[in-house]
């Protein structure tokens, strides 16, 4: 199987979130980046698992500047065979998807995997857009993927149950928690990653369709109130009189 | 134990001196520890047993001989990488780090440096992969700080050596497959011999009753007329300098490791101080607690700078034994003080095994004693700067 996995960076979950330029830019000062967990733990590992059982090749693609190379090396250390970086500093989901589609269109991938969302922007847009641009089926939020011959069987969690889908031919899939189990790279992998190819390609020219107007931080979390388990009536009173939700 | 929320602390932005690969190696070790070791380390410590099932994982993250060349199964990494690995391991537990540094610096290092090509090929790949565990026998019941006085000895019997004597306080001894043993020949000169489990007359009783380094197994090595094949002698170097050069490598790793233990204590205490409320405020808001925390990060930062520089010198092959002594002594002492202060910040909670601080504190009592005691390292610095020997 020829597999493409979309990898992007995301701020470490312990990062302090702040904005600059009148709340229009994310303040990157002191922020540590990690591989977006949905890309790394589920999409990438699923790709590697499929390659290990069925043979083939796993390529990663990242749209971004050279500051993405540490996360790309990590993906290679975990087990991707080679990587592509589309050299482009910024862009909205449409621009990113256009770059991935432009690269993938004549490469003959059987499967394009991405995470269900990045943990910073949570837009869940790129996978669907790539599928549309390549005229491929899009299966979102997959929690299981198995290949039965040329047919892929996909499970997704829906309200109150599990939906099972089948697809044949090349498709795009977004990975949700459960699709695979996180793998920690090992020293052999880290050593092998040194010499795996990382190809930097030029971006195509596409216009942004969306612009970020401003960011705001969520309101600080309120203090937590403990209610004695022996007095549920107190909980009811608080919900009714203080929180006014019931 | 609680969920391991550990985060590194890098007050002087020293990560900028690390390569991307250094950071990947460190983060990998940290992720492995959080997944595989943190959930079980308190129990292992309580039971007084090294968790042997971790050996394979330790090998996979590069915990055995990371700087040994690739042709012998190592990872061919630099000394900073080795240091970072030791730091992450000891951040979790000094016993875990001990197992790794004994194997790397005290077993693999002498075989690599002083062994024949056959010995290297026979032992190093298996040690790197964790298929073999090794130990290092230098200390004897009556010769600790003064290993040159050892009485363990071997006689040339023509087609083999006959080894007699006993070693004590030997990390990994109870389950080691091989032991690098330092013993005197008939002329009184010290040599290294590889003794294999199963050789007749060789036993490794476990030492019990430790209040420290409980998650690392410690034992004796007893040699009762053990016939050691001649090809098991390490021919490359003899004299006390041979084992001492291994100790240089291990002590260098301890200098990094101690920073890890200190970082963990600081990290736990800082988080606790911000969350714990007394008199209507977080205890982190009181000057007395801030003094403790501020002094901790200051001392950690100084140790980080000292140790990084030592790593550069070691990469260049220029670090002296005395420089290594200074870092080992300073950093372990720094860590032990931080453990004690951090414990106080947690009040009563500080003595409970839900938090790692008491375990670190108890472990560090071994670390400040083994691989040269705190006093002995001072004497080394003293001799280095004055030219006067105050040992004997
Ligand atoms: C948990 C643990 C694991 C160990 N693992 C190993 C191992 O794997 N392999 C191994 O070979 N050894 C190992 N050791 C042994 C360790 O290296 C020795 O304990 C150490 O060298 C000190 O020796 P000693 O205990 O005999 O103390 P001693 O040498 O008896 O020292 C007692 C005290 O006297 C002081 N002292 C001694 N000489 C002088 C002097 N000239 N001037 C001033 N003060 C002096 C010391 O500083 C110390 O405070 C281990 C020890 C421990 C506790």
Coordinates of C-alpha atoms and ligand atoms in Angstrom, one line a residue, chain B residues 98 102 106 135-147 167-173 182 210 212-213 216-218 247 365-367 369-376 379 390-392, ligand 1:
Chain B
X98 CA 22.1 2.9 38.1
X102 CA 26.5 0.3 35.4
X106 CA 31.1 -0.1 34.0
X135 CA 27.7 -5.9 36.7
X136 CA 31.0 -4.3 37.9
X137 CA 32.9 -5.7 40.8
X138 CA 35.4 -3.4 42.4
X139 CA 34.4 -2.7 46.0
X140 CA 35.2 -5.3 48.6
X141 CA 33.9 -5.6 52.2
X142 CA 37.2 -4.1 53.5
X143 CA 38.0 -1.9 50.6
X144 CA 35.5 0.7 49.5
X145 CA 37.1 4.2 49.2
X146 CA 40.5 2.5 48.9
X147 CA 39.9 -0.1 46.1
X167 CA 33.1 -8.3 46.2
X168 CA 30.3 -6.4 48.0
X169 CA 27.8 -3.7 47.1
X170 CA 27.6 -4.8 43.5
X171 CA 24.7 -3.3 41.5
X172 CA 22.8 -5.8 39.3
X173 CA 24.9 -8.6 40.8
X182 CA 38.8 -6.3 39.1
X210 CA 18.6 -1.3 51.9
X212 CA 18.0 3.4 49.5
X213 CA 18.1 2.4 45.8
X216 CA 18.0 -1.6 42.0
X217 CA 19.3 -5.1 43.0
X218 CA 22.5 -5.1 44.9
X247 CA 34.2 5.3 37.0
X365 CA 22.0 8.7 50.0
X366 CA 23.5 5.9 47.9
X367 CA 24.4 8.2 45.0
X369 CA 28.3 7.5 48.6
X370 CA 28.9 5.2 45.6
X371 CA 31.2 5.9 42.7
X372 CA 33.4 7.9 45.1
X373 CA 32.0 9.4 48.3
X374 CA 31.3 13.0 48.7
X375 CA 34.5 13.3 50.8
X376 CA 36.6 11.4 48.4
X379 CA 40.0 15.1 48.2
X390 CA 45.4 14.0 51.5
X391 CA 44.0 10.5 51.1
X392 CA 46.4 8.6 53.2
Ligands
LIG1 C1 23.6 0.9 46.6 C2 25.0 0.8 46.3 C3 25.4 0.3 45.1 C4 26.8 0.1 44.8 N1 27.2 -0.5 43.6 C5 28.5 -0.8 43.4 C6 28.9 -1.5 42.2 O1 28.1 -1.8 41.4 N2 30.2 -1.8 42.1 C7 31.1 -1.5 43.1 O2 32.3 -1.9 42.9 N3 30.8 -0.8 44.2 C8 29.5 -0.5 44.4 N4 29.1 0.2 45.5 C9 30.1 0.5 46.5 C10 30.5 1.9 46.7 O3 31.2 2.4 45.6 C11 31.2 2.1 48.1 O4 30.2 2.0 49.0 C12 31.9 3.4 48.2 O5 33.0 3.4 47.4 C13 32.3 3.7 49.6 O6 33.0 2.6 50.2 P1 32.6 2.1 51.6 O7 31.1 1.9 51.6 O8 33.4 0.9 51.9 O9 32.9 3.3 52.6 P2 34.3 3.7 53.3 O10 35.3 3.7 52.2 O11 34.5 2.8 54.5 O12 34.0 5.1 53.8 C14 33.3 5.4 55.0 C15 33.4 6.9 55.2 O13 34.8 7.3 55.4 C16 35.1 8.3 54.5 N5 36.5 8.2 54.1 C17 37.1 7.1 53.6 N6 38.4 7.3 53.3 C18 38.6 8.6 53.6 C19 39.7 9.5 53.5 N7 40.9 9.1 53.0 N8 39.6 10.7 54.0 C20 38.4 11.2 54.5 N9 37.4 10.4 54.6 C21 37.4 9.1 54.1 C22 34.2 8.2 53.4 O14 34.0 9.4 52.7 C23 32.9 7.8 54.1 O15 32.2 8.9 54.6 C24 27.8 0.5 45.8 C25 27.3 1.0 47.0 C26 26.0 1.2 47.2 C27 25.6 1.8 48.6

